[in-house]
């Protein structure tokens, strides 16, 4: 089973700043099958990034993903108030298709 | 519109059985995998398992294998998550989700609204 470790656990930033979230895998993620999700309180997760770097439909271009192998990054270039939420990475290259433990992005 | 509609919240006692459902609409149900994700109160997302309704191929996380049963009825475009004997530790929100790509296990782009399961004596 691939274990995904996200860091930091909590990230405290202000609107307008740049956010960099990390996701490290215990083994190589097949074909960069790595996704990022955003979850706000009381809501289902929302897909932001798939294939490590492809933005899902309707996702603003301030969100970008990068990385390969075992190290992946989600970058939010200029934080908007609505971006403060919890972010999860997930690998879907090898069953079980595990999630990271999440990074809370707080104001 | 592509949607996954989940059944309503449940309150059960330890030892009871339960089945929750997830109905797909607006797309070809048999052509996409459907996954289940657990979120315990205040905790992160846990991948439980996934089913392909077209041929009932199922993959379970080892953490949930033997603890739950995943099934689907393609005649009514509905997937199910079932417990035979609930425990207090099963208290959680359960989401169903559909991958982005037809016929492939992929990132989940469509999510149900979640079903809250509370197990308490």
GROMACS .gro file of C-alpha atoms in nm:
model
  228
    1UNK     CA    1   0.000   0.000   0.000
    2UNK     CA    2   0.127   0.344  -0.093
    3UNK     CA    3   0.131   0.582   0.204
    4UNK     CA    4   0.094   0.951   0.121
    5UNK     CA    5   0.235   1.201   0.369
    6UNK     CA    6   0.123   1.561   0.339
    7UNK     CA    7   0.306   1.858   0.483
    8UNK     CA    8   0.265   2.082   0.659
    9UNK     CA    9  -0.028   1.966   0.867
   10UNK     CA   10  -0.148   2.324   0.898
   11UNK     CA   11  -0.046   2.624   0.689
   12UNK     CA   12  -0.127   2.975   0.812
   13UNK     CA   13  -0.124   3.241   0.541
   14UNK     CA   14  -0.303   3.558   0.436
   15UNK     CA   15  -0.510   3.636   0.128
   16UNK     CA   16  -0.286   3.733  -0.161
   17UNK     CA   17   0.001   3.514  -0.046
   18UNK     CA   18   0.134   3.205  -0.219
   19UNK     CA   19   0.064   2.859  -0.075
   20UNK     CA   20   0.280   2.553  -0.135
   21UNK     CA   21   0.149   2.216  -0.017
   22UNK     CA   22   0.351   1.895  -0.034
   23UNK     CA   23   0.253   1.532  -0.082
   24UNK     CA   24   0.520   1.263  -0.055
   25UNK     CA   25   0.456   0.900  -0.148
   26UNK     CA   26   0.619   0.594   0.012
   27UNK     CA   27   0.661   0.441  -0.337
   28UNK     CA   28   0.660   0.575  -0.690
   29UNK     CA   29   0.311   0.679  -0.801
   30UNK     CA   30   0.237   0.502  -1.128
   31UNK     CA   31   0.215   0.735  -1.429
   32UNK     CA   32   0.179   1.037  -1.201
   33UNK     CA   33  -0.173   0.928  -1.112
   34UNK     CA   34  -0.193   1.185  -0.836
   35UNK     CA   35  -0.493   1.406  -0.758
   36UNK     CA   36  -0.559   1.698  -0.529
   37UNK     CA   37  -0.893   1.776  -0.364
   38UNK     CA   38  -1.027   2.069  -0.167
   39UNK     CA   39  -1.277   2.018   0.113
   40UNK     CA   40  -1.466   2.288   0.298
   41UNK     CA   41  -1.660   2.226   0.621
   42UNK     CA   42  -1.986   2.044   0.563
   43UNK     CA   43  -1.911   1.981   0.195
   44UNK     CA   44  -1.798   1.690  -0.014
   45UNK     CA   45  -1.446   1.709  -0.154
   46UNK     CA   46  -1.392   1.885  -0.487
   47UNK     CA   47  -1.141   1.769  -0.746
   48UNK     CA   48  -0.881   2.034  -0.824
   49UNK     CA   49  -0.595   1.854  -1.001
   50UNK     CA   50  -0.556   1.512  -1.165
   51UNK     CA   51  -0.261   1.349  -1.337
   52UNK     CA   52  -0.039   1.552  -1.102
   53UNK     CA   53  -0.073   1.872  -1.308
   54UNK     CA   54  -0.403   1.886  -1.502
   55UNK     CA   55  -0.666   2.123  -1.367
   56UNK     CA   56  -1.019   1.986  -1.340
   57UNK     CA   57  -1.304   2.164  -1.515
   58UNK     CA   58  -1.381   2.504  -1.369
   59UNK     CA   59  -1.076   2.523  -1.144
   60UNK     CA   60  -0.910   2.867  -1.147
   61UNK     CA   61  -0.560   2.890  -1.291
   62UNK     CA   62  -0.418   3.010  -0.960
   63UNK     CA   63  -0.421   2.639  -0.866
   64UNK     CA   64  -0.137   2.436  -1.015
   65UNK     CA   65   0.008   2.093  -0.953
   66UNK     CA   66   0.353   1.957  -1.020
   67UNK     CA   67   0.578   1.666  -0.941
   68UNK     CA   68   0.641   1.306  -1.034
   69UNK     CA   69   0.766   0.984  -0.883
   70UNK     CA   70   0.725   1.028  -0.509
   71UNK     CA   71   0.714   1.406  -0.463
   72UNK     CA   72   0.419   1.623  -0.559
   73UNK     CA   73   0.322   1.983  -0.493
   74UNK     CA   74   0.002   2.186  -0.505
   75UNK     CA   75   0.061   2.559  -0.544
   76UNK     CA   76  -0.198   2.831  -0.502
   77UNK     CA   77  -0.041   3.141  -0.652
   78UNK     CA   78  -0.248   3.413  -0.484
   79UNK     CA   79  -0.480   3.306  -0.208
   80UNK     CA   80  -0.841   3.414  -0.223
   81UNK     CA   81  -1.061   3.408   0.090
   82UNK     CA   82  -1.252   3.106  -0.047
   83UNK     CA   83  -0.931   2.900  -0.075
   84UNK     CA   84  -0.901   2.848   0.300
   85UNK     CA   85  -0.996   2.484   0.340
   86UNK     CA   86  -0.846   2.137   0.384
   87UNK     CA   87  -0.654   1.987   0.092
   88UNK     CA   88  -0.598   1.617   0.027
   89UNK     CA   89  -0.381   1.433  -0.221
   90UNK     CA   90  -0.476   1.091  -0.354
   91UNK     CA   91  -0.291   0.837  -0.565
   92UNK     CA   92  -0.495   0.626  -0.805
   93UNK     CA   93  -0.217   0.431  -0.971
   94UNK     CA   94  -0.205   0.136  -0.734
   95UNK     CA   95  -0.483  -0.024  -0.530
   96UNK     CA   96  -0.570   0.066  -0.259
   97UNK     CA   97  -0.603   0.417  -0.399
   98UNK     CA   98  -0.498   0.598  -0.083
   99UNK     CA   99  -0.542   0.955   0.039
  100UNK     CA  100  -0.298   1.168   0.231
  101UNK     CA  101  -0.396   1.285   0.578
  102UNK     CA  102  -0.467   1.641   0.462
  103UNK     CA  103  -0.327   1.992   0.499
  104UNK     CA  104  -0.541   2.258   0.662
  105UNK     CA  105  -0.493   2.598   0.502
  106UNK     CA  106  -0.601   2.862   0.750
  107UNK     CA  107  -0.608   3.239   0.756
  108UNK     CA  108  -2.660   1.685  -1.513
  109UNK     CA  109  -2.438   1.411  -1.374
  110UNK     CA  110  -2.532   1.340  -1.013
  111UNK     CA  111  -2.483   1.090  -0.733
  112UNK     CA  112  -2.768   1.091  -0.485
  113UNK     CA  113  -2.703   0.917  -0.154
  114UNK     CA  114  -2.952   0.782   0.094
  115UNK     CA  115  -3.028   0.971   0.413
  116UNK     CA  116  -2.863   0.979   0.753
  117UNK     CA  117  -2.885   0.667   0.968
  118UNK     CA  118  -2.878   0.612   1.345
  119UNK     CA  119  -2.818   0.251   1.443
  120UNK     CA  120  -2.721   0.043   1.744
  121UNK     CA  121  -2.405  -0.168   1.769
  122UNK     CA  122  -2.455  -0.510   1.616
  123UNK     CA  123  -2.725  -0.396   1.374
  124UNK     CA  124  -2.694  -0.429   0.999
  125UNK     CA  125  -2.712  -0.144   0.751
  126UNK     CA  126  -2.710  -0.075   0.379
  127UNK     CA  127  -2.665   0.274   0.236
  128UNK     CA  128  -2.710   0.360  -0.129
  129UNK     CA  129  -2.579   0.585  -0.403
  130UNK     CA  130  -2.790   0.641  -0.716
  131UNK     CA  131  -2.624   0.767  -1.031
  132UNK     CA  132  -2.803   0.976  -1.291
  133UNK     CA  133  -2.719   1.173  -1.603
  134UNK     CA  134  -2.459   0.929  -1.731
  135UNK     CA  135  -2.405   0.564  -1.827
  136UNK     CA  136  -2.395   0.401  -1.482
  137UNK     CA  137  -2.246   0.074  -1.605
  138UNK     CA  138  -1.953   0.248  -1.772
  139UNK     CA  139  -1.796   0.418  -1.472
  140UNK     CA  140  -1.648   0.283  -1.150
  141UNK     CA  141  -1.810   0.398  -0.823
  142UNK     CA  142  -1.598   0.434  -0.512
  143UNK     CA  143  -1.672   0.470  -0.141
  144UNK     CA  144  -1.481   0.701   0.094
  145UNK     CA  145  -1.508   0.721   0.472
  146UNK     CA  146  -1.458   1.036   0.678
  147UNK     CA  147  -1.471   0.990   1.054
  148UNK     CA  148  -1.571   1.296   1.257
  149UNK     CA  149  -1.299   1.561   1.235
  150UNK     CA  150  -1.070   1.330   1.040
  151UNK     CA  151  -0.941   1.282   0.687
  152UNK     CA  152  -1.058   1.088   0.385
  153UNK     CA  153  -1.013   0.709   0.370
  154UNK     CA  154  -1.050   0.511   0.048
  155UNK     CA  155  -1.267   0.204   0.119
  156UNK     CA  156  -1.322   0.033  -0.212
  157UNK     CA  157  -1.457   0.062  -0.562
  158UNK     CA  158  -1.693  -0.128  -0.793
  159UNK     CA  159  -1.742  -0.140  -1.168
  160UNK     CA  160  -2.117  -0.189  -1.218
  161UNK     CA  161  -2.068  -0.319  -1.572
  162UNK     CA  162  -1.921  -0.649  -1.452
  163UNK     CA  163  -1.926  -0.612  -1.070
  164UNK     CA  164  -1.545  -0.609  -1.047
  165UNK     CA  165  -1.469  -0.492  -0.691
  166UNK     CA  166  -1.149  -0.377  -0.523
  167UNK     CA  167  -1.133  -0.331  -0.147
  168UNK     CA  168  -0.884  -0.153   0.069
  169UNK     CA  169  -0.724  -0.413   0.301
  170UNK     CA  170  -0.838  -0.191   0.589
  171UNK     CA  171  -1.201  -0.248   0.495
  172UNK     CA  172  -1.193  -0.595   0.336
  173UNK     CA  173  -1.425  -0.821   0.535
  174UNK     CA  174  -1.569  -0.526   0.728
  175UNK     CA  175  -1.805  -0.398   0.458
  176UNK     CA  176  -1.960  -0.524   0.136
  177UNK     CA  177  -1.979  -0.317  -0.180
  178UNK     CA  178  -2.233  -0.405  -0.446
  179UNK     CA  179  -2.431  -0.251  -0.729
  180UNK     CA  180  -2.762  -0.302  -0.906
  181UNK     CA  181  -2.715  -0.176  -1.259
  182UNK     CA  182  -3.086  -0.212  -1.338
  183UNK     CA  183  -3.157   0.082  -1.106
  184UNK     CA  184  -2.817   0.258  -1.138
  185UNK     CA  185  -2.746   0.222  -0.767
  186UNK     CA  186  -2.438   0.124  -0.569
  187UNK     CA  187  -2.449   0.003  -0.209
  188UNK     CA  188  -2.230  -0.012   0.097
  189UNK     CA  189  -2.336  -0.271   0.353
  190UNK     CA  190  -2.246  -0.370   0.708
  191UNK     CA  191  -2.360  -0.693   0.870
  192UNK     CA  192  -2.277  -0.588   1.225
  193UNK     CA  193  -2.207  -0.224   1.300
  194UNK     CA  194  -1.965  -0.099   1.561
  195UNK     CA  195  -1.938   0.241   1.725
  196UNK     CA  196  -1.618   0.297   1.528
  197UNK     CA  197  -1.824   0.288   1.204
  198UNK     CA  198  -1.965   0.629   1.297
  199UNK     CA  199  -1.865   0.849   1.006
  200UNK     CA  200  -1.970   1.030   0.692
  201UNK     CA  201  -1.962   0.803   0.390
  202UNK     CA  202  -1.925   0.943   0.040
  203UNK     CA  203  -1.971   0.773  -0.293
  204UNK     CA  204  -1.777   0.916  -0.585
  205UNK     CA  205  -1.736   0.863  -0.959
  206UNK     CA  206  -1.407   0.887  -1.146
  207UNK     CA  207  -1.341   1.143  -1.415
  208UNK     CA  208  -1.266   0.886  -1.685
  209UNK     CA  209  -1.508   0.630  -1.825
  210UNK     CA  210  -1.406   0.272  -1.761
  211UNK     CA  211  -1.098   0.361  -1.558
  212UNK     CA  212  -1.011   0.395  -1.192
  213UNK     CA  213  -0.923   0.763  -1.191
  214UNK     CA  214  -0.950   1.074  -0.979
  215UNK     CA  215  -1.302   1.131  -0.845
  216UNK     CA  216  -1.471   1.431  -1.008
  217UNK     CA  217  -1.833   1.361  -0.908
  218UNK     CA  218  -1.921   1.314  -0.542
  219UNK     CA  219  -2.242   1.232  -0.361
  220UNK     CA  220  -2.359   1.457  -0.081
  221UNK     CA  221  -2.256   1.203   0.182
  222UNK     CA  222  -2.447   0.977   0.420
  223UNK     CA  223  -2.388   1.026   0.791
  224UNK     CA  224  -2.394   0.698   0.985
  225UNK     CA  225  -2.413   0.717   1.364
  226UNK     CA  226  -2.373   0.400   1.569
  227UNK     CA  227  -2.455   0.437   1.934
  228UNK     CA  228  -2.616   0.232   2.207
   0.00000   0.00000   0.00000
